[in-house]
Amino acid sequence: MSTSPIDAALDDLADEFEMLGDWEERYRYVIELGRDLEPLSAAEHSEENKVRGCASQVWLVTEPQADGTVRFRGDSDAHIVSGLIAVVLRLYSGARASDIAAFDASAAMARLGLSEALSSQRSNGLKSMVARIQRDAAALAAA
């Protein structure tokens, strides 16, 4: 049985997090990942792209690709949240809509240790980002 690109990305992230050790190092790494996000244009910082349920400002852009995969891009006004977006994009961007819709994000976040490490406010924001991505993917899969 072949693993999906999402499972492979999760394995890579889990290995990276494990090498870092404590959560202080992991936070720094997550923030660094966020610095590498592709910038969104001013027009993409729109109400339409805004993710509801996040304490920080978060924008996500969903771009269906010709090969059936979905590309996601995102941005936030908070460093740690930008890093969380980068983690989520590593998991989902480039995957097929049906794989995204079927992926167990809660188990993935638990495996990465994010469930325990984040404040409840950040954890809820992360869930809102994932829910938005899965909703967009489900709509594309159904189309």
Coordinates of C-alpha atoms in Angstrom, one line a residue:
M1 CA 0.0 0.0 0.0
S2 CA 1.5 3.3 -1.0
T3 CA 1.3 6.2 1.4
S4 CA -0.2 9.5 0.3
P5 CA 1.9 12.6 -0.1
I6 CA 0.2 13.9 3.1
D7 CA 1.4 10.8 5.1
A8 CA 4.9 11.2 3.7
A9 CA 5.0 14.9 4.6
L10 CA 3.7 14.0 8.1
D11 CA 6.5 11.4 8.5
D12 CA 9.1 14.1 7.5
L13 CA 7.7 16.7 9.8
A14 CA 7.5 14.2 12.7
D15 CA 11.2 13.3 12.1
E16 CA 12.2 16.9 12.0
F17 CA 10.3 17.7 15.2
E18 CA 11.8 14.7 17.0
M19 CA 15.4 15.8 16.1
L20 CA 14.7 19.1 17.7
G21 CA 14.0 17.8 21.1
D22 CA 12.3 20.3 23.4
W23 CA 9.4 22.6 22.5
E24 CA 11.4 25.8 22.8
E25 CA 13.5 24.5 19.8
R26 CA 10.4 23.3 18.0
Y27 CA 8.7 26.7 18.4
R28 CA 11.8 28.4 16.9
Y29 CA 11.7 25.9 14.0
V30 CA 8.0 26.5 13.4
I31 CA 8.6 30.3 13.4
E32 CA 11.4 29.8 10.9
L33 CA 9.2 27.7 8.6
G34 CA 6.7 30.6 8.6
R35 CA 9.4 33.0 7.4
D36 CA 9.7 30.9 4.3
L37 CA 6.1 31.2 3.3
E38 CA 5.5 32.6 -0.2
P39 CA 4.0 36.1 0.3
L40 CA 0.4 36.8 -0.6
S41 CA -0.5 39.8 -2.7
A42 CA -2.4 42.7 -1.1
A43 CA -5.5 41.5 -3.0
E44 CA -5.2 38.0 -1.5
H45 CA -5.4 39.5 2.0
S46 CA -9.1 39.7 1.4
E47 CA -12.2 39.0 3.5
E48 CA -12.9 36.0 1.2
N49 CA -9.5 34.4 2.0
K50 CA -9.7 35.2 5.7
V51 CA -9.9 32.2 8.1
R52 CA -12.6 32.5 10.7
G53 CA -11.9 31.2 14.2
C54 CA -8.3 32.4 14.5
A55 CA -7.3 34.9 17.1
S56 CA -4.6 36.2 14.7
Q57 CA -5.3 37.4 11.2
V58 CA -5.0 34.3 8.8
W59 CA -5.5 34.2 5.1
L60 CA -5.6 31.0 3.0
V61 CA -5.7 30.8 -0.8
T62 CA -6.9 27.6 -2.4
E63 CA -5.7 26.9 -6.0
P64 CA -6.9 23.7 -7.8
Q65 CA -4.2 22.4 -10.2
A66 CA -4.7 20.8 -13.6
D67 CA -3.3 17.5 -12.4
G68 CA -6.1 17.1 -9.7
T69 CA -3.9 18.3 -6.8
V70 CA -4.6 21.4 -4.7
R71 CA -2.1 24.1 -3.9
F72 CA -2.5 26.2 -0.8
R73 CA -0.8 29.4 0.2
G74 CA -1.3 31.4 3.4
D75 CA -0.2 34.2 5.6
S76 CA -0.7 35.6 9.1
D77 CA 0.1 38.7 11.0
A78 CA 1.7 36.6 13.8
H79 CA 5.0 34.8 13.6
I80 CA 4.1 31.5 15.3
V81 CA 0.8 31.4 13.4
S82 CA 2.7 31.8 10.1
G83 CA 4.8 28.9 11.2
L84 CA 1.7 26.8 11.9
I85 CA 0.4 27.7 8.4
A86 CA 3.7 26.5 7.0
V87 CA 3.3 23.2 8.8
V88 CA -0.3 22.8 7.5
L89 CA 0.8 23.7 4.0
R90 CA 3.6 21.2 4.1
L91 CA 1.0 18.5 4.9
Y92 CA -1.7 19.5 2.4
S93 CA -0.4 21.6 -0.5
G94 CA 0.2 19.4 -3.5
A95 CA -2.1 16.6 -2.4
R96 CA -5.3 15.4 -4.1
A97 CA -8.6 16.9 -2.8
S98 CA -9.9 13.4 -1.9
D99 CA -6.7 12.6 0.2
I100 CA -7.0 16.0 2.0
A101 CA -10.7 15.4 2.8
A102 CA -10.0 11.9 4.1
F103 CA -6.9 12.8 6.2
D104 CA -7.1 12.6 10.0
A105 CA -5.7 16.0 10.9
S106 CA -6.3 15.6 14.7
A107 CA -4.1 12.5 14.8
A108 CA -1.5 14.3 12.7
M109 CA -1.4 17.2 15.1
A110 CA -1.2 14.9 18.1
R111 CA 1.7 13.0 16.5
L112 CA 3.6 16.2 16.0
G113 CA 2.8 17.1 19.6
L114 CA 1.0 20.3 18.6
S115 CA -2.1 19.4 20.4
E116 CA -0.3 19.5 23.8
A117 CA 2.2 22.3 23.0
L118 CA -0.2 25.0 21.8
S119 CA -2.5 27.2 23.9
S120 CA -6.2 26.5 23.5
Q121 CA -6.5 29.7 21.4
R122 CA -3.8 28.7 19.0
S123 CA -5.0 25.1 18.9
N124 CA -8.5 26.3 17.9
G125 CA -7.0 28.6 15.3
L126 CA -5.0 25.6 13.9
K127 CA -8.2 23.6 13.8
S128 CA -10.0 26.4 11.9
M129 CA -7.2 26.5 9.3
V130 CA -7.4 22.7 8.8
A131 CA -11.2 22.8 8.7
R132 CA -11.1 25.5 6.0
I133 CA -8.6 23.5 3.9
Q134 CA -10.6 20.3 4.3
R135 CA -13.9 22.1 3.4
D136 CA -12.3 23.6 0.3
A137 CA -10.9 20.2 -0.7
A138 CA -14.2 18.4 -0.1
A139 CA -15.9 21.0 -2.4
L140 CA -13.3 20.4 -5.1
A141 CA -13.5 16.6 -4.7
A142 CA -17.3 16.8 -5.1
A143 CA -17.1 19.1 -8.2

